[in-house]
């Protein structure tokens, strides 16, 4: 089994309740983990994904109620794209009519672009032949229309060459197509979360991080040894140094800023989201890392109340 590709995308939201409603109700994803930002325990960290929270399906948020809006520009992940069955595109066109949905064609595929309530850019790609793939049946979205993990992410960069070299040399991608100023990279054999598009936009204003923008993009490593090999290659071949490894409870991570200024993470597939609650109960209880559990009462009292 191929273990390369996208692990997760993490973005910044405003209202926690509004974020929860949009992703679990409107988009029908499963809340697979409700925890806090390990580096800022006054804020939630929500993870949405498929039933098990498989790598390549996970979109996560730091909801900060008073976060200022971000500004789109060079040096950021500008769009996160999910897979849906081709037969579901009519359903989604109608369902997302209040979210600015527009139909486009890219690389020969039908793409529906829209925004979440904080302005985060999202899209759905209709794919033939994926109707039978397992999918989470959300609160409102029937299983036949459900999202089936990431199709791709799109990065807007001043220049793309050095970032492309990292994708191919370190993360197992290869260049597969070009359309306009966008180059598509894909991992052979990874159907879910296996595509990264790099758009060259030399001269654009730099992006400003805020509500509705992406904080970082995480790539998969099967385990610690695979992660350390990627860290070694980044240093040896690209002169880039990562942070020390951080234990995120559900995966173990290192971080670095790639040459186009996007914050990249490498996250292990192990141990996964069932490490502290059974798969049937994922996302139902507030889970805290061991180093914060002694402060549970104070943390719960300070977090926004969720309906
Ligand atoms: Zn992350």
Coordinates of C-alpha atoms in Angstrom, one line a residue, residues 5-307:
X5 CA 0.3 11.9 -0.1
X6 CA -1.6 14.5 1.9
X7 CA -2.2 13.7 5.6
X8 CA -4.3 16.7 6.7
X9 CA -4.9 20.4 6.1
X10 CA -5.3 22.8 9.0
X11 CA -7.1 26.1 8.7
X12 CA -8.3 29.0 10.9
X13 CA -12.0 29.6 11.6
X14 CA -14.0 32.2 13.6
X15 CA -17.0 30.8 15.5
X16 CA -16.5 27.2 16.7
X17 CA -20.3 26.5 16.5
X18 CA -20.6 27.8 13.0
X19 CA -17.6 25.8 11.9
X20 CA -19.0 22.6 13.4
X21 CA -22.4 23.1 11.8
X22 CA -21.0 23.8 8.3
X23 CA -18.6 20.8 8.2
X24 CA -20.8 18.2 9.9
X25 CA -24.2 19.3 8.6
X26 CA -23.7 21.2 5.3
X27 CA -20.7 19.1 4.1
X28 CA -21.6 15.9 6.0
X29 CA -18.1 15.2 7.3
X30 CA -17.6 13.3 10.5
X31 CA -16.1 15.1 13.5
X32 CA -13.4 12.6 14.3
X33 CA -11.7 14.4 17.2
X34 CA -12.7 17.3 19.5
X35 CA -9.7 18.5 21.4
X36 CA -7.8 21.8 22.1
X37 CA -5.0 23.5 20.3
X38 CA -2.0 21.8 22.1
X39 CA 0.0 25.1 21.8
X40 CA -3.0 27.3 22.8
X41 CA -5.4 25.2 25.0
X42 CA -7.9 28.1 25.2
X43 CA -9.1 27.3 21.7
X44 CA -10.6 24.1 20.3
X45 CA -9.0 22.0 17.6
X46 CA -11.6 20.2 15.5
X47 CA -10.7 17.4 13.2
X48 CA -13.2 16.4 10.4
X49 CA -12.7 13.3 8.1
X50 CA -14.1 10.0 7.1
X51 CA -15.5 7.4 9.5
X52 CA -12.0 6.5 10.9
X53 CA -10.2 9.8 10.2
X54 CA -8.0 8.2 7.6
X55 CA -5.0 10.2 6.3
X56 CA -6.0 12.0 3.2
X57 CA -9.5 12.9 4.4
X58 CA -8.7 15.1 7.4
X59 CA -9.5 18.8 7.5
X60 CA -8.8 20.5 10.8
X61 CA -9.6 23.9 12.3
X62 CA -8.4 26.2 15.1
X63 CA -11.6 28.2 15.8
X64 CA -10.6 31.6 17.3
X65 CA -13.8 33.6 17.8
X66 CA -12.1 36.9 17.2
X67 CA -9.6 36.0 14.6
X68 CA -9.1 38.8 11.9
X69 CA -9.9 37.7 8.4
X70 CA -7.0 36.5 6.3
X71 CA -6.0 37.8 2.9
X72 CA -5.5 35.6 -0.1
X73 CA -2.1 35.9 -1.9
X74 CA 1.2 34.2 -2.7
X75 CA 2.7 31.8 -0.3
X76 CA -0.4 29.9 0.9
X77 CA -2.6 26.9 0.3
X78 CA -5.4 28.6 -1.6
X79 CA -7.9 25.8 -2.1
X80 CA -8.7 22.4 -0.6
X81 CA -10.5 20.0 -3.0
X82 CA -12.7 17.0 -2.0
X83 CA -13.8 14.0 -4.1
X84 CA -17.5 13.3 -4.7
X85 CA -19.1 10.8 -7.1
X86 CA -19.8 12.4 -10.5
X87 CA -23.5 11.6 -10.0
X88 CA -23.5 13.9 -6.9
X89 CA -22.5 17.1 -8.6
X90 CA -26.1 18.3 -9.2
X91 CA -26.9 17.7 -5.6
X92 CA -23.9 19.7 -4.4
X93 CA -24.5 22.5 -6.9
X94 CA -28.0 23.0 -5.4
X95 CA -26.9 22.4 -1.8
X96 CA -24.1 25.0 -1.9
X97 CA -26.1 27.7 -3.8
X98 CA -25.8 30.0 -0.7
X99 CA -22.0 29.5 -0.5
X100 CA -21.1 31.0 -3.8
X101 CA -20.8 27.7 -5.7
X102 CA -19.5 28.0 -9.3
X103 CA -18.8 25.3 -11.8
X104 CA -15.5 25.1 -13.6
X105 CA -13.4 22.6 -15.6
X106 CA -9.8 22.0 -14.7
X107 CA -7.5 19.3 -16.1
X108 CA -10.6 17.9 -17.8
X109 CA -12.5 17.4 -14.5
X110 CA -15.7 19.1 -13.3
X111 CA -14.9 21.3 -10.3
X112 CA -17.4 23.1 -8.0
X113 CA -15.8 25.9 -6.1
X114 CA -17.3 27.5 -3.0
X115 CA -16.4 29.1 0.3
X116 CA -17.0 28.1 3.9
X117 CA -18.7 30.6 6.3
X118 CA -15.2 32.2 7.1
X119 CA -14.3 32.5 3.4
X120 CA -12.1 29.5 3.2
X121 CA -11.8 28.3 -0.4
X122 CA -13.0 24.8 -1.0
X123 CA -14.0 22.7 -4.0
X124 CA -15.5 19.4 -5.0
X125 CA -14.4 17.3 -8.0
X126 CA -16.9 14.9 -9.5
X127 CA -15.3 11.6 -10.3
X128 CA -16.7 8.6 -12.1
X129 CA -16.6 5.1 -10.6
X130 CA -16.2 6.1 -6.9
X131 CA -19.9 5.7 -5.9
X132 CA -19.2 2.3 -4.2
X133 CA -16.3 3.6 -2.1
X134 CA -17.2 3.5 1.7
X135 CA -18.3 6.9 2.9
X136 CA -19.6 8.5 6.1
X137 CA -23.3 9.2 6.1
X138 CA -23.6 12.6 7.8
X139 CA -26.4 14.2 9.7
X140 CA -28.0 15.6 6.5
X141 CA -25.9 14.3 3.6
X142 CA -26.9 10.8 2.3
X143 CA -24.1 8.4 1.7
X144 CA -24.4 8.3 -2.1
X145 CA -23.6 12.0 -2.2
X146 CA -21.0 12.1 0.6
X147 CA -17.5 13.5 0.3
X148 CA -14.8 10.8 -0.2
X149 CA -11.6 12.4 1.0
X150 CA -9.3 14.9 -0.5
X151 CA -8.9 15.1 -4.3
X152 CA -6.1 17.7 -4.1
X153 CA -4.8 20.9 -2.7
X154 CA -3.7 24.0 -4.6
X155 CA -0.8 26.2 -3.5
X156 CA -0.3 29.7 -4.8
X157 CA 3.4 30.5 -4.9
X158 CA 5.6 33.2 -6.2
X159 CA 7.8 30.6 -7.9
X160 CA 7.2 26.8 -7.9
X161 CA 10.5 25.1 -8.9
X162 CA 12.0 24.5 -5.4
X163 CA 8.6 23.4 -3.9
X164 CA 8.1 21.0 -6.8
X165 CA 11.5 19.5 -6.2
X166 CA 10.6 18.8 -2.6
X167 CA 7.3 17.2 -3.6
X168 CA 9.1 14.9 -6.0
X169 CA 12.3 14.2 -4.1
X170 CA 11.0 13.9 -0.5
X171 CA 7.2 13.2 -0.6
X172 CA 6.9 10.7 -3.5
X173 CA 5.1 12.9 -6.0
X174 CA 5.8 13.2 -9.7
X175 CA 4.9 16.0 -12.2
X176 CA 2.0 14.8 -14.3
X177 CA 0.4 17.7 -16.1
X178 CA 0.4 21.5 -16.7
X179 CA -2.5 23.8 -17.4
X180 CA -2.0 27.5 -17.7
X181 CA 0.3 28.6 -14.8
X182 CA -0.6 25.5 -12.7
X183 CA 1.6 22.3 -12.5
X184 CA 0.0 19.2 -11.2
X185 CA 2.0 16.7 -9.0
X186 CA 0.5 13.3 -8.1
X187 CA 1.5 10.2 -6.1
X188 CA 1.0 7.1 -8.2
X189 CA -1.4 4.7 -6.5
X190 CA -2.7 7.2 -4.0
X191 CA -6.4 7.8 -5.0
X192 CA -7.2 9.8 -1.8
X193 CA -5.1 12.9 -1.1
X194 CA -2.6 12.1 -3.9
X195 CA -2.6 15.4 -5.8
X196 CA -0.9 18.8 -5.2
X197 CA -1.3 21.6 -7.7
X198 CA 1.3 24.4 -7.7
X199 CA 0.2 27.7 -9.2
X200 CA 3.0 30.2 -10.1
X201 CA 1.8 33.7 -9.5
X202 CA 5.0 35.8 -9.5
X203 CA 4.4 39.3 -8.3
X204 CA 1.3 38.7 -6.2
X205 CA 1.0 40.3 -2.8
X206 CA 1.9 37.8 -0.1
X207 CA -1.0 36.1 1.7
X208 CA -1.8 37.2 5.3
X209 CA -2.8 34.5 7.7
X210 CA -6.2 34.8 9.4
X211 CA -9.8 33.5 9.6
X212 CA -10.6 31.7 6.4
X213 CA -7.1 30.9 5.5
X214 CA -5.0 27.7 5.8
X215 CA -2.4 27.5 8.6
X216 CA -0.5 24.5 7.3
X217 CA -0.4 21.4 5.0
X218 CA 0.7 18.0 6.3
X219 CA 2.2 15.2 4.3
X220 CA 2.0 11.5 5.2
X221 CA 4.9 9.4 6.6
X222 CA 4.0 5.8 7.4
X223 CA 5.9 5.8 10.7
X224 CA 8.7 7.5 12.6
X225 CA 11.5 5.9 10.5
X226 CA 9.8 7.2 7.3
X227 CA 9.5 10.6 8.8
X228 CA 13.1 10.8 9.9
X229 CA 14.2 9.8 6.4
X230 CA 12.2 12.7 4.9
X231 CA 13.8 15.0 7.5
X232 CA 17.3 13.7 6.4
X233 CA 16.5 14.3 2.7
X234 CA 15.2 17.8 3.3
X235 CA 18.4 18.8 5.0
X236 CA 20.8 16.9 2.7
X237 CA 19.2 17.7 -0.7
X238 CA 17.3 21.0 0.0
X239 CA 19.1 22.7 2.9
X240 CA 15.9 22.8 4.9
X241 CA 15.7 22.0 8.6
X242 CA 12.6 21.0 10.4
X243 CA 11.5 21.5 14.0
X244 CA 12.1 18.7 16.5
X245 CA 9.4 15.9 16.4
X246 CA 6.2 16.9 18.3
X247 CA 3.8 14.4 19.7
X248 CA 0.3 15.3 18.6
X249 CA -1.2 12.2 20.2
X250 CA -2.9 11.0 17.0
X251 CA 0.3 11.4 14.9
X252 CA 3.9 12.6 15.4
X253 CA 5.0 15.6 13.5
X254 CA 7.8 17.9 12.3
X255 CA 7.3 21.3 10.7
X256 CA 9.2 23.4 8.2
X257 CA 8.5 26.4 6.0
X258 CA 9.0 25.4 2.3
X259 CA 10.8 27.8 -0.1
X260 CA 7.4 29.3 -1.3
X261 CA 6.6 30.2 2.4
X262 CA 3.8 27.7 3.0
X263 CA 4.1 25.9 6.4
X264 CA 4.6 22.2 5.8
X265 CA 4.2 19.4 8.3
X266 CA 5.1 15.8 8.1
X267 CA 2.7 13.6 10.1
X268 CA 2.9 9.9 10.8
X269 CA 0.0 7.6 9.9
X270 CA 0.3 6.1 13.3
X271 CA -1.2 5.8 15.9
X272 CA -4.4 7.4 14.4
X273 CA -7.6 8.7 16.0
X274 CA -8.8 5.5 17.7
X275 CA -5.9 5.8 20.2
X276 CA -8.0 7.4 22.9
X277 CA -11.6 6.5 22.1
X278 CA -13.2 3.7 20.0
X279 CA -14.0 4.4 16.3
X280 CA -17.7 4.3 17.1
X281 CA -17.4 7.2 19.5
X282 CA -14.9 9.4 17.7
X283 CA -15.5 13.1 18.3
X284 CA -18.1 12.8 21.0
X285 CA -16.0 13.7 24.0
X286 CA -13.5 16.5 24.6
X287 CA -10.1 14.7 24.5
X288 CA -7.1 16.3 26.1
X289 CA -3.4 15.4 25.9
X290 CA -2.0 13.9 29.1
X291 CA -0.1 17.1 29.9
X292 CA -3.3 19.1 30.0
X293 CA -5.7 16.6 31.5
X294 CA -5.0 17.9 35.1
X295 CA -6.4 21.3 34.0
X296 CA -9.6 19.8 32.4
X297 CA -12.0 21.7 34.5
X298 CA -10.5 25.1 33.8
X299 CA -10.0 24.4 30.1
X300 CA -13.6 23.2 29.7
X301 CA -14.9 26.3 31.5
X302 CA -13.0 28.6 29.1
X303 CA -14.0 27.0 25.8
X304 CA -17.0 28.2 23.9
X305 CA -20.2 26.2 24.7
X306 CA -21.3 24.0 21.8
X307 CA -24.9 23.0 21.0

